[in-house]
Coordinates of C-alpha atoms and ligand atoms in Angstrom, one line a residue:
M14 CA 0.0 0.0 0.0
A15 CA 1.4 3.4 -0.9
D16 CA 2.1 5.9 1.8
G17 CA -1.1 7.7 2.9
A18 CA -3.2 5.9 0.3
P19 CA -5.6 3.7 2.2
G20 CA -7.4 0.8 0.6
R21 CA -8.5 -2.6 1.6
D22 CA -5.9 -3.9 4.0
G23 CA -7.3 -7.1 5.5
P24 CA -5.1 -10.3 5.2
D25 CA -8.0 -11.8 3.2
N26 CA -7.5 -9.4 0.4
P27 CA -3.7 -8.9 0.1
D28 CA -3.6 -8.1 -3.6
H29 CA -6.3 -5.6 -3.6
P30 CA -5.6 -2.7 -5.9
D31 CA -5.2 0.6 -4.2
H32 CA -7.6 3.1 -5.6
S33 CA -8.7 5.3 -2.8
D34 CA -6.2 8.1 -2.5
C35 CA -8.4 11.0 -2.0
S36 CA -5.7 13.4 -0.9
D37 CA -5.7 15.5 -4.1
R38 CA -9.5 16.0 -4.3
P39 CA -10.3 19.7 -4.6
D40 CA -13.2 21.4 -2.8
R41 CA -13.8 18.6 -0.3
P42 CA -17.4 18.9 1.1
A43 CA -18.1 18.9 4.8
Q44 CA -17.6 15.5 6.4
D45 CA -20.6 13.4 7.3
R46 CA -20.2 10.8 10.0
Y47 CA -22.5 7.8 10.5
E48 CA -22.4 5.4 13.5
G49 CA -23.4 1.8 13.5
V50 CA -22.2 -1.5 14.7
G51 CA -18.8 -2.6 13.3
V52 CA -18.0 -6.1 12.2
G53 CA -14.3 -6.9 12.1
T54 CA -11.4 -4.6 12.8
A55 CA -10.2 -3.3 9.4
A56 CA -10.5 0.3 8.2
V57 CA -10.9 0.7 4.4
A58 CA -11.6 3.6 2.1
G59 CA -13.4 3.6 -1.3
P60 CA -16.3 4.9 -3.3
V61 CA -19.8 4.0 -2.4
A62 CA -21.9 1.9 -4.7
R63 CA -25.5 1.7 -3.8
M64 CA -27.6 -1.5 -4.0
G65 CA -30.3 -0.9 -6.6
Q66 CA -33.8 -0.5 -5.2
A67 CA -36.8 -2.3 -6.6
P68 CA -38.6 0.2 -8.9
P69 CA -42.1 1.3 -7.9
E70 CA -45.1 -0.3 -9.6
P71 CA -45.5 1.3 -13.0
A72 CA -48.7 3.3 -13.4
A73 CA -51.7 1.5 -14.9
G74 CA -53.3 2.8 -18.0
P75 CA -52.2 3.5 -21.5
A76 CA -48.6 4.2 -22.5
P77 CA -47.7 7.9 -22.4
G78 CA -46.9 9.7 -25.6
D79 CA -43.4 10.7 -26.6
P80 CA -43.0 14.2 -25.2
G81 CA -40.0 14.8 -27.5
D82 CA -42.0 14.1 -30.6
P83 CA -45.6 15.2 -30.1
G84 CA -46.4 15.3 -33.8
D85 CA -45.5 11.7 -34.4
P86 CA -48.6 9.9 -35.8
G87 CA -47.9 6.9 -33.5
D88 CA -48.4 9.0 -30.3
P89 CA -49.6 8.8 -27.7
G90 CA -48.5 5.3 -26.6
D91 CA -47.1 3.8 -29.8
P92 CA -47.7 0.1 -29.3
G93 CA -44.8 -0.8 -31.6
R94 CA -42.4 1.4 -29.7
E95 CA -43.6 0.1 -26.3
R96 CA -43.4 -3.5 -27.5
A97 CA -39.8 -3.0 -28.7
A98 CA -38.9 -1.3 -25.4
A99 CA -40.3 -4.2 -23.3
L100 CA -38.6 -6.9 -25.3
A101 CA -35.3 -4.9 -25.3
A102 CA -35.6 -4.6 -21.5
L103 CA -36.1 -8.4 -21.1
A104 CA -33.1 -9.0 -23.5
A105 CA -31.0 -6.6 -21.4
V106 CA -31.9 -8.4 -18.2
A107 CA -31.0 -11.8 -19.7
A108 CA -27.6 -10.4 -21.0
D109 CA -26.9 -8.9 -17.6
L110 CA -27.7 -12.1 -15.7
R111 CA -25.4 -14.0 -18.1
A112 CA -22.6 -11.5 -17.7
R113 CA -22.9 -11.8 -13.9
G114 CA -22.9 -15.6 -14.1
T115 CA -19.8 -15.6 -16.3
A116 CA -18.0 -13.4 -13.8
A117 CA -19.0 -15.5 -10.8
G118 CA -18.5 -18.9 -12.5
G119 CA -19.3 -22.3 -10.9
A120 CA -22.7 -23.1 -9.6
T121 CA -23.7 -19.4 -9.6
A122 CA -23.2 -19.3 -13.4
D123 CA -25.7 -22.2 -13.8
V124 CA -28.3 -20.6 -11.5
L125 CA -28.0 -17.3 -13.4
E126 CA -28.1 -19.0 -16.8
A127 CA -31.4 -20.6 -15.8
Q128 CA -32.7 -17.2 -14.7
A129 CA -31.6 -15.6 -18.0
M130 CA -33.5 -18.3 -19.9
M131 CA -36.6 -17.5 -17.9
A132 CA -36.3 -13.8 -19.0
E133 CA -36.2 -15.1 -22.6
D134 CA -39.3 -17.3 -22.3
P135 CA -41.4 -16.9 -25.4
E136 CA -44.6 -17.0 -23.4
L137 CA -43.5 -13.9 -21.5
A138 CA -42.6 -12.2 -24.7
D139 CA -46.1 -13.0 -26.1
G140 CA -47.6 -11.6 -22.9
V141 CA -45.9 -8.3 -23.1
T142 CA -46.6 -8.1 -26.9
G143 CA -50.3 -8.6 -26.3
R144 CA -50.4 -6.0 -23.5
T145 CA -48.5 -3.4 -25.4
A146 CA -50.8 -4.0 -28.4
A147 CA -53.7 -3.2 -26.0
G148 CA -52.0 0.2 -25.2
L149 CA -50.0 -0.5 -22.1
S150 CA -46.6 1.1 -21.5
A151 CA -43.6 -1.2 -21.8
A152 CA -43.0 -1.1 -18.0
R153 CA -46.7 -1.8 -17.2
A154 CA -46.9 -4.6 -19.7
I155 CA -43.9 -6.3 -18.2
H156 CA -45.3 -5.8 -14.7
E157 CA -48.8 -7.3 -15.5
T158 CA -47.4 -10.2 -17.6
F159 CA -45.0 -11.2 -14.8
A160 CA -47.7 -10.8 -12.2
E161 CA -49.9 -13.3 -14.1
F162 CA -47.0 -15.8 -14.3
H163 CA -46.2 -15.2 -10.7
D164 CA -49.8 -16.2 -9.7
T165 CA -49.7 -19.3 -11.9
L166 CA -46.4 -20.5 -10.5
A167 CA -47.3 -19.6 -6.9
A168 CA -50.5 -21.7 -7.2
L169 CA -48.2 -24.8 -7.8
G170 CA -47.2 -24.6 -4.2
D171 CA -44.0 -24.5 -2.1
Y172 CA -42.0 -26.5 -4.6
M173 CA -42.1 -23.6 -7.1
A174 CA -41.4 -20.9 -4.4
G175 CA -37.8 -20.4 -5.6
R176 CA -38.9 -20.0 -9.2
V177 CA -41.4 -17.4 -8.1
A178 CA -38.7 -15.4 -6.4
D179 CA -36.5 -15.7 -9.5
L180 CA -39.5 -14.5 -11.6
D181 CA -40.1 -11.5 -9.4
D182 CA -36.4 -10.6 -9.5
I183 CA -36.5 -10.6 -13.4
A184 CA -39.7 -8.6 -13.4
A185 CA -38.1 -5.9 -11.1
R186 CA -35.0 -5.7 -13.2
A187 CA -36.9 -5.5 -16.5
V188 CA -39.4 -2.9 -15.2
A189 CA -36.4 -0.8 -14.0
V190 CA -34.7 -1.0 -17.4
A191 CA -38.0 -0.1 -19.2
S192 CA -38.5 2.8 -16.8
G193 CA -34.9 4.1 -17.3
V194 CA -33.8 3.6 -13.7
P195 CA -30.9 1.4 -12.4
M196 CA -31.6 -2.3 -12.0
P197 CA -32.2 -3.5 -8.4
G198 CA -29.6 -5.8 -6.9
L199 CA -25.8 -5.6 -6.7
P200 CA -24.2 -2.8 -8.6
R201 CA -22.0 -3.7 -11.5
R202 CA -18.6 -2.2 -11.1
D203 CA -15.1 -3.0 -12.4
E204 CA -13.4 -1.1 -9.6
P205 CA -13.5 -1.9 -5.9
Y206 CA -16.3 -0.3 -3.9
V207 CA -18.0 0.0 -0.6
L208 CA -21.4 -1.6 -0.9
L209 CA -24.2 0.5 0.6
A210 CA -27.7 -1.0 1.2
A211 CA -30.7 -0.8 3.5
D212 CA -29.9 -4.4 4.4
L213 CA -28.7 -7.4 2.4
A214 CA -30.6 -10.6 1.7
P215 CA -28.9 -13.9 1.4
A216 CA -29.6 -14.0 -2.4
D217 CA -27.8 -10.6 -2.8
T218 CA -24.7 -11.7 -0.8
A219 CA -24.3 -15.0 -2.6
L220 CA -23.1 -13.0 -5.6
L221 CA -20.7 -10.7 -3.8
D222 CA -17.3 -10.5 -5.4
R223 CA -14.8 -10.4 -2.6
R224 CA -12.1 -8.9 -4.8
L225 CA -14.4 -5.9 -5.5
V226 CA -16.3 -5.4 -2.3
L227 CA -14.1 -3.5 0.1
A228 CA -16.7 -3.2 2.9
L229 CA -20.4 -3.5 3.6
V230 CA -22.4 -0.7 5.0
T231 CA -26.1 -1.1 5.9
A232 CA -28.6 1.3 7.4
E233 CA -30.5 -1.5 9.1
G234 CA -29.6 -4.7 10.9
G235 CA -27.7 -5.5 14.0
P236 CA -24.7 -7.5 15.1
T237 CA -26.5 -10.8 14.4
S238 CA -28.1 -9.7 11.1
H239 CA -27.5 -11.8 8.0
T240 CA -25.2 -9.0 6.7
A241 CA -23.0 -9.1 9.9
I242 CA -22.8 -12.9 9.9
L243 CA -21.9 -13.0 6.3
A244 CA -19.3 -10.2 6.6
R245 CA -17.7 -12.1 9.5
A246 CA -17.6 -15.3 7.5
M247 CA -16.2 -13.7 4.4
G248 CA -13.7 -11.5 6.3
I249 CA -15.2 -8.3 4.8
P250 CA -15.3 -5.3 7.2
A251 CA -18.7 -4.0 7.8
V252 CA -20.7 -1.3 9.6
V253 CA -24.4 -2.3 10.0
G254 CA -27.3 -0.4 11.4
A255 CA -25.8 3.0 10.4
A256 CA -28.9 5.1 10.5
G257 CA -29.1 7.8 7.8
V258 CA -26.3 6.4 5.7
L259 CA -28.6 5.9 2.7
A260 CA -28.3 9.6 2.1
L261 CA -24.9 9.0 0.6
A262 CA -24.8 9.3 -3.2
D263 CA -23.3 6.8 -5.5
G264 CA -19.5 7.4 -5.8
T265 CA -19.1 9.3 -2.5
P266 CA -15.7 8.5 -1.0
V267 CA -16.0 7.0 2.4
L268 CA -13.8 5.7 5.2
V269 CA -15.3 2.6 6.8
D270 CA -13.8 1.9 10.2
A271 CA -15.1 -1.5 11.4
A272 CA -13.3 -1.3 14.8
A273 CA -14.9 2.1 15.5
G274 CA -18.2 1.2 13.9
T275 CA -18.2 4.5 11.8
V276 CA -18.6 5.5 8.2
V277 CA -17.1 8.9 7.4
A278 CA -18.0 10.5 4.0
N279 CA -15.3 12.6 2.2
P280 CA -12.7 11.8 4.8
S281 CA -9.6 13.9 5.3
T282 CA -6.3 12.3 4.4
E283 CA -5.2 12.5 8.0
A284 CA -8.3 10.5 9.2
M285 CA -7.7 7.9 6.6
E286 CA -4.0 7.5 7.4
A287 CA -4.7 7.2 11.1
A288 CA -7.4 4.6 10.7
V289 CA -5.6 2.6 8.1
A290 CA -2.3 2.6 10.1
R291 CA -4.1 1.1 13.1
S292 CA -5.9 -1.4 10.9
C293 CA -2.7 -2.5 9.2
A294 CA -1.2 -3.2 12.6
A295 CA -4.2 -5.3 13.5
A296 CA -4.0 -7.1 10.1
A297 CA -0.3 -7.9 10.6
A298 CA -1.1 -9.3 14.1
A299 CA -3.9 -11.4 12.6
A300 CA -1.5 -12.9 10.2
R301 CA 0.4 -14.6 13.1
T302 CA -0.2 -18.2 13.8
G303 CA 0.1 -20.3 17.0
P304 CA -1.8 -20.4 20.2
G305 CA -3.9 -17.5 21.4
R306 CA -2.3 -15.1 23.8
T307 CA -2.2 -11.5 24.8
S308 CA 0.9 -9.5 23.9
D309 CA 2.2 -10.0 27.5
G310 CA 1.6 -13.8 27.3
T311 CA -1.7 -14.6 29.0
A312 CA -2.9 -17.8 27.3
V313 CA -6.3 -17.7 25.7
K314 CA -7.3 -20.9 24.0
L315 CA -8.7 -20.3 20.5
L316 CA -11.1 -23.1 19.8
A317 CA -13.6 -23.9 16.9
N318 CA -17.3 -24.3 16.9
I319 CA -18.3 -27.3 14.9
G320 CA -21.4 -29.3 14.0
G321 CA -19.7 -32.5 12.8
P322 CA -16.7 -34.2 11.3
E323 CA -17.0 -32.2 8.1
D324 CA -16.1 -29.0 9.9
V325 CA -12.9 -30.4 11.3
P326 CA -10.6 -29.6 8.4
E327 CA -11.5 -25.9 8.4
A328 CA -10.9 -25.8 12.2
L329 CA -7.4 -27.3 11.7
A330 CA -6.6 -25.0 8.8
A331 CA -7.5 -22.0 11.0
G332 CA -5.0 -23.2 13.7
A333 CA -7.8 -23.9 16.2
E334 CA -6.4 -25.4 19.5
G335 CA -9.3 -27.8 19.6
V336 CA -13.1 -27.5 19.7
G337 CA -14.9 -25.4 22.3
L338 CA -18.4 -26.3 21.1
F339 CA -19.4 -29.4 19.3
R340 CA -23.1 -28.9 18.6
T341 CA -24.0 -32.6 18.6
E342 CA -27.7 -32.0 18.0
F343 CA -26.8 -30.8 14.5
L344 CA -26.0 -34.4 13.6
Y345 CA -29.5 -35.6 14.4
L346 CA -32.0 -32.8 13.5
D347 CA -33.5 -35.1 10.8
S348 CA -33.6 -38.3 12.8
D349 CA -36.9 -39.7 13.9
A350 CA -35.3 -42.2 16.3
P351 CA -32.6 -41.6 18.9
P352 CA -29.1 -42.2 17.5
S353 CA -27.7 -45.6 18.5
F354 CA -24.7 -45.9 20.8
E355 CA -22.6 -47.4 18.0
A356 CA -23.5 -44.6 15.5
Q357 CA -22.6 -42.0 18.0
V358 CA -19.3 -43.6 18.9
K359 CA -18.3 -43.7 15.2
V360 CA -19.1 -40.0 14.5
Y361 CA -17.6 -38.7 17.8
K362 CA -14.4 -40.7 17.2
E363 CA -14.2 -39.3 13.7
V364 CA -14.2 -35.8 15.2
F365 CA -11.8 -36.6 18.0
D366 CA -9.3 -38.3 15.7
G367 CA -8.9 -35.1 13.8
F368 CA -7.0 -33.6 16.7
G369 CA -3.8 -34.3 18.5
A370 CA -3.0 -34.9 22.2
D371 CA -2.4 -31.2 22.9
A372 CA -6.0 -30.3 21.8
R373 CA -9.2 -30.1 23.8
V374 CA -12.6 -31.1 22.3
V375 CA -15.7 -30.0 24.2
V376 CA -18.8 -32.0 23.4
R377 CA -22.1 -30.3 24.1
T378 CA -24.8 -32.8 24.9
L379 CA -27.9 -32.6 22.7
D380 CA -29.4 -29.2 22.9
A381 CA -33.1 -29.8 22.1
G382 CA -35.6 -27.0 22.1
A383 CA -38.2 -25.1 20.1
D384 CA -35.4 -23.5 18.0
K385 CA -33.7 -26.9 17.4
P386 CA -36.4 -29.5 17.7
L387 CA -35.2 -33.1 17.8
P388 CA -38.0 -35.4 16.6
F389 CA -36.9 -38.1 19.0
V390 CA -37.0 -35.8 22.1
P391 CA -40.6 -35.1 22.8
L392 CA -41.1 -31.8 24.5
G393 CA -44.9 -31.2 24.5
E394 CA -46.8 -28.1 23.4
E395 CA -45.5 -24.8 24.8
P396 CA -47.0 -21.3 24.5
N397 CA -43.6 -19.7 25.0
P398 CA -41.0 -22.2 23.8
A399 CA -37.9 -20.0 24.3
L400 CA -38.7 -20.1 28.0
G401 CA -39.7 -23.7 28.0
V402 CA -38.3 -27.2 28.2
R403 CA -35.0 -27.0 26.3
G404 CA -31.3 -27.8 26.7
L405 CA -30.6 -30.0 29.7
R406 CA -34.2 -29.5 31.0
A407 CA -35.5 -31.7 28.2
F408 CA -33.8 -34.7 29.7
R409 CA -34.8 -34.1 33.3
A410 CA -38.4 -33.1 32.7
F411 CA -41.4 -35.4 32.3
E412 CA -40.1 -37.7 35.1
G413 CA -36.9 -38.4 33.2
R414 CA -38.7 -39.8 30.2
N415 CA -35.8 -38.7 27.9
E416 CA -33.0 -39.4 30.3
A417 CA -32.0 -42.7 28.6
I418 CA -31.2 -40.7 25.4
L419 CA -28.7 -38.5 27.3
R420 CA -27.3 -41.5 29.1
T421 CA -26.6 -43.2 25.8
Q422 CA -24.9 -40.1 24.5
L423 CA -22.6 -39.8 27.5
L424 CA -21.7 -43.5 27.3
A425 CA -20.9 -43.0 23.6
V426 CA -18.7 -39.9 24.3
R427 CA -16.9 -41.9 27.0
E428 CA -16.3 -44.8 24.6
A429 CA -15.0 -42.7 21.7
A430 CA -12.8 -40.6 24.0
G431 CA -11.2 -43.7 25.5
T432 CA -9.2 -44.4 22.3
S433 CA -8.7 -40.9 21.1
A434 CA -5.8 -38.5 21.5
P435 CA -7.4 -35.2 22.5
E436 CA -8.7 -34.3 25.9
V437 CA -12.4 -34.7 25.7
W438 CA -14.7 -32.6 27.9
V439 CA -18.5 -32.7 28.0
M440 CA -20.9 -29.9 28.9
A441 CA -24.7 -29.6 29.3
P442 CA -26.6 -26.7 27.6
M443 CA -29.1 -24.4 29.5
V444 CA -28.2 -25.1 33.1
D445 CA -29.8 -22.7 35.5
E446 CA -28.7 -23.7 38.9
L447 CA -26.5 -25.9 41.1
P448 CA -28.9 -28.9 41.5
E449 CA -29.1 -29.3 37.7
A450 CA -25.3 -29.0 37.4
E451 CA -24.8 -31.6 40.1
W452 CA -27.4 -33.9 38.5
F453 CA -25.5 -33.7 35.2
C454 CA -22.2 -34.4 37.0
D455 CA -23.7 -37.5 38.7
L456 CA -25.0 -38.8 35.4
A457 CA -21.7 -38.2 33.6
A458 CA -19.8 -39.9 36.4
A459 CA -22.1 -42.9 36.3
C460 CA -21.3 -43.1 32.5
G461 CA -17.6 -43.2 33.2
L462 CA -16.6 -39.6 32.5
D463 CA -13.9 -38.1 34.6
V464 CA -15.8 -35.5 36.7
A465 CA -12.9 -35.3 39.2
A466 CA -10.5 -34.2 36.5
G467 CA -12.7 -31.2 35.7
R468 CA -13.8 -32.5 32.3
V469 CA -17.6 -32.2 33.0
G470 CA -19.0 -28.7 32.8
I471 CA -22.1 -26.6 32.0
M472 CA -23.1 -23.9 29.6
V473 CA -23.9 -20.6 31.3
E474 CA -26.8 -19.3 29.1
T475 CA -29.1 -17.6 31.6
P476 CA -28.6 -14.7 34.1
A477 CA -29.4 -17.2 36.8
S478 CA -26.4 -19.5 36.1
A479 CA -24.1 -16.5 35.5
L480 CA -24.9 -15.0 38.8
T481 CA -24.6 -18.3 40.7
A482 CA -21.6 -19.5 38.8
G483 CA -19.7 -19.3 42.1
P484 CA -21.8 -21.9 44.0
I485 CA -22.0 -24.0 40.9
L486 CA -18.2 -24.1 40.4
A487 CA -17.8 -24.7 44.2
G488 CA -19.6 -28.0 43.5
R489 CA -18.4 -30.8 41.1
T490 CA -18.8 -28.8 37.9
G491 CA -15.3 -28.5 36.3
F492 CA -15.8 -25.6 34.0
V493 CA -18.3 -23.1 32.6
S494 CA -18.7 -22.1 28.9
L495 CA -20.8 -19.0 28.3
G496 CA -23.3 -19.3 25.5
T497 CA -23.6 -15.6 24.9
N498 CA -26.3 -16.0 22.1
D499 CA -28.8 -17.4 24.6
L500 CA -27.3 -15.3 27.5
T501 CA -28.1 -12.2 25.5
Q502 CA -31.5 -13.5 24.6
Y503 CA -32.4 -14.1 28.2
T504 CA -30.8 -11.0 29.6
M505 CA -32.5 -8.7 27.1
A506 CA -35.8 -10.6 27.0
A507 CA -35.4 -10.5 23.2
D508 CA -36.2 -13.7 21.3
R509 CA -33.1 -14.5 19.2
M510 CA -35.3 -15.9 16.4
L511 CA -37.3 -12.6 16.1
G512 CA -36.1 -10.0 13.7
A513 CA -38.2 -7.3 15.3
V514 CA -36.1 -7.4 18.4
G515 CA -32.8 -8.1 16.6
P516 CA -31.1 -4.9 17.6
L517 CA -31.5 -5.9 21.3
Q518 CA -29.7 -9.2 20.6
D519 CA -26.3 -7.5 21.1
P520 CA -23.8 -9.2 23.4
W521 CA -22.0 -5.8 23.8
H522 CA -24.8 -4.8 26.1
P523 CA -23.2 -3.9 29.5
A524 CA -25.8 -6.1 31.3
V525 CA -24.6 -9.1 29.3
L526 CA -20.9 -8.1 29.9
K527 CA -21.5 -7.8 33.6
L528 CA -22.9 -11.3 33.7
V529 CA -19.9 -12.6 31.7
G530 CA -17.8 -10.8 34.3
A531 CA -19.6 -12.5 37.2
A532 CA -19.0 -15.9 35.6
G533 CA -15.3 -15.0 34.8
A534 CA -14.7 -13.9 38.4
A535 CA -16.3 -17.1 39.7
G536 CA -14.0 -19.2 37.5
A537 CA -10.9 -17.3 38.7
A538 CA -12.0 -17.7 42.3
A539 CA -12.6 -21.4 42.0
G540 CA -9.5 -22.0 39.9
K541 CA -11.8 -23.5 37.1
P542 CA -11.9 -22.3 33.5
A543 CA -14.5 -20.0 32.1
G544 CA -14.8 -19.7 28.3
V545 CA -17.1 -18.2 25.8
C546 CA -18.6 -20.2 22.9
G547 CA -21.3 -17.8 21.6
E548 CA -21.0 -15.5 18.6
A549 CA -19.5 -12.8 20.9
A550 CA -16.2 -14.7 20.8
A551 CA -15.9 -14.1 17.1
D552 CA -15.9 -10.3 17.4
P553 CA -12.2 -9.3 17.8
L554 CA -12.8 -6.3 19.9
L555 CA -15.3 -8.0 22.1
A556 CA -13.0 -11.0 22.4
C557 CA -10.5 -8.7 24.1
V558 CA -13.2 -7.4 26.5
L559 CA -14.2 -11.0 27.3
V560 CA -10.6 -11.8 28.2
G561 CA -10.6 -8.7 30.3
L562 CA -13.6 -10.1 32.1
G563 CA -11.8 -13.3 33.1
V564 CA -12.6 -15.5 30.1
R565 CA -9.6 -17.8 29.1
S566 CA -11.0 -19.7 26.1
L567 CA -12.8 -18.4 23.1
S568 CA -14.7 -20.7 20.7
M569 CA -15.9 -19.4 17.4
A570 CA -16.4 -20.1 13.7
P571 CA -13.0 -21.1 12.3
S572 CA -13.0 -18.2 9.9
A573 CA -12.9 -15.7 12.8
I574 CA -9.9 -17.2 14.6
A575 CA -7.2 -15.2 12.7
E576 CA -8.6 -11.8 13.5
V577 CA -9.3 -12.7 17.1
R578 CA -5.8 -14.0 17.5
G579 CA -4.5 -10.8 16.0
A580 CA -6.6 -8.6 18.3
L581 CA -5.4 -10.4 21.4
A582 CA -1.8 -10.3 20.3
A583 CA -2.0 -6.5 20.0
R584 CA -3.1 -5.9 23.6
T585 CA -1.8 -6.7 27.1
L586 CA -4.1 -8.3 29.7
K587 CA -4.2 -5.0 31.5
E588 CA -5.4 -3.2 28.3
C589 CA -8.1 -5.9 27.9
Q590 CA -9.1 -5.3 31.5
A591 CA -9.3 -1.5 31.0
M592 CA -11.4 -2.1 27.9
A593 CA -13.7 -4.3 29.9
A594 CA -14.0 -1.7 32.6
R595 CA -14.9 1.0 30.1
A596 CA -17.4 -1.2 28.3
T597 CA -19.2 -2.5 31.4
G598 CA -19.5 1.1 32.7
A599 CA -21.4 2.2 29.5
A600 CA -25.2 2.6 29.3
T601 CA -25.9 0.8 26.0
A602 CA -24.4 -1.8 23.7
R603 CA -23.4 0.9 21.2
D604 CA -21.7 3.0 23.9
A605 CA -19.9 -0.1 25.3
R606 CA -18.4 -0.9 21.9
R607 CA -17.3 2.7 21.4
A608 CA -15.9 2.9 24.9
A609 CA -13.9 -0.3 24.4
G610 CA -12.5 0.8 21.1
A611 CA -11.6 4.3 22.3
Ligands
PEP4 C1 -25.2 -19.9 22.7 O1 -26.3 -19.8 23.1 O2 -24.4 -18.9 22.8 C2 -24.6 -21.1 22.1 C3 -23.3 -21.2 21.9 O3 -25.5 -22.1 21.9 P1 -26.5 -22.1 20.6 O4 -26.1 -20.9 19.8 O5 -26.2 -23.4 19.9 O6 -27.8 -22.0 21.3
MG5 MG1 -27.4 -21.7 23.4

């Protein structure tokens, strides 16, 4: 990167062309600053490219005349001209989809070719021809024709739902072309850009070209929005929930600082230099390998969250020091019958054998509940399932009706661990209080697991267990692992499945941090480990705060490990503690993040 010429600086985009030196721009307008929730730590600069919006429904009624040629005998609403415009719009959409497919390659190219062929369907062409002949404008004829096809396809049921969405997408694009406005969807650019959108849908993001998209900025969404999850997985810095940012015009140069959660329009050279220098230091630190530690040597185990053996290679490639959360229920979501002892031994052993003797693998026992129903664990009808029988409760309720399933699982873990290299730990989800934890330890001990060695623990996912982690750890429980996804849900009384309360699902909230601190302090006092295995561990800045709160292992999606390793390596334990003190003293999640990053 040239001196003072910031560009994309993340380790995931090393050969990115530098294109964002704004230092010689004359007449710089006043800066505009927008604040949101940052994802990642990088700071990048580049021009804004806005996501195209769906065009409004074209007006009903006859086609307007050509105002530029009022004397033309074909006016008003020349059907021939409207027909040609409509067919040209469909052809342009087909060509655009093919060009995008060629650029993306692979399976995406096949999907987009199929969509392009839909746009060229002769029946659609007949439909718009008939409607323009009847006097409709090109845009209206396209709209009505596609609406009719939409209804026909939709009537065929769920199976055709994907095709209906494809059809609607083509209609929106063709109406836009016929109306002379930009097509909705991802902008087409040959140069790198900062993608600006209200929010991003999965279908939009599947086509993102990582070489061109410097950063994502959205006006809506929170830290657990699809955009944030995707940005984290792809290693693209993002600022989500930046209210007002849609006011920025296409092409406006912006500085996106994910660590600070800010978007600055028309930034000064000095601001860009400072942000990018800090970001480069973080990227260099992220490029390091080896075990997790702070810059002054406090060990923080960096572990992977996995759902089965297929996730092990990615965890190893990321340098995970083991597994901090093996979500075993993911293996059995489609099973009608409880998995057999033998089947479980086989699959657990497959996972364990991926790791060496210096690794730890933490198996979470089946986490059944309304959000992850297991057909073979009957739970009964519940009016308020997030607060119902789930996690460990599912195996203790109903007079222990489901207990045999848990017992078989623990025996299978014991059997598979017996002949495997890594240290195998087990933990139960959704434990609220000491008696539940002791019940689990008893059952695990009866199944041959080494409770005395501290390998049987619980997940802290409710305020109750966070606040009573002291008494729980004074018992037989060997460790606690904080499930910050559920801990946030239950602290904020905000259903994690409900988009309407998504912004409250923010683990940066000081109330959540204080609960993490309570469990961390309890772990330190008892001399037993406290870790985090929720999404919070994957946020590099928050990871430092968690360490400052006493957490000594962080388990996350493997793709997040490098950045978290880098963020820890750039700070001493004292600095992490100071960040934690500032964050827990804040009033809101947003303030906590800002205070930690200051
Ligand atoms: C959590 O709640 O943070 C957690 C790790 O468990 P899950 O997301 O599987 O509920
Ligand atoms: Mg959970």
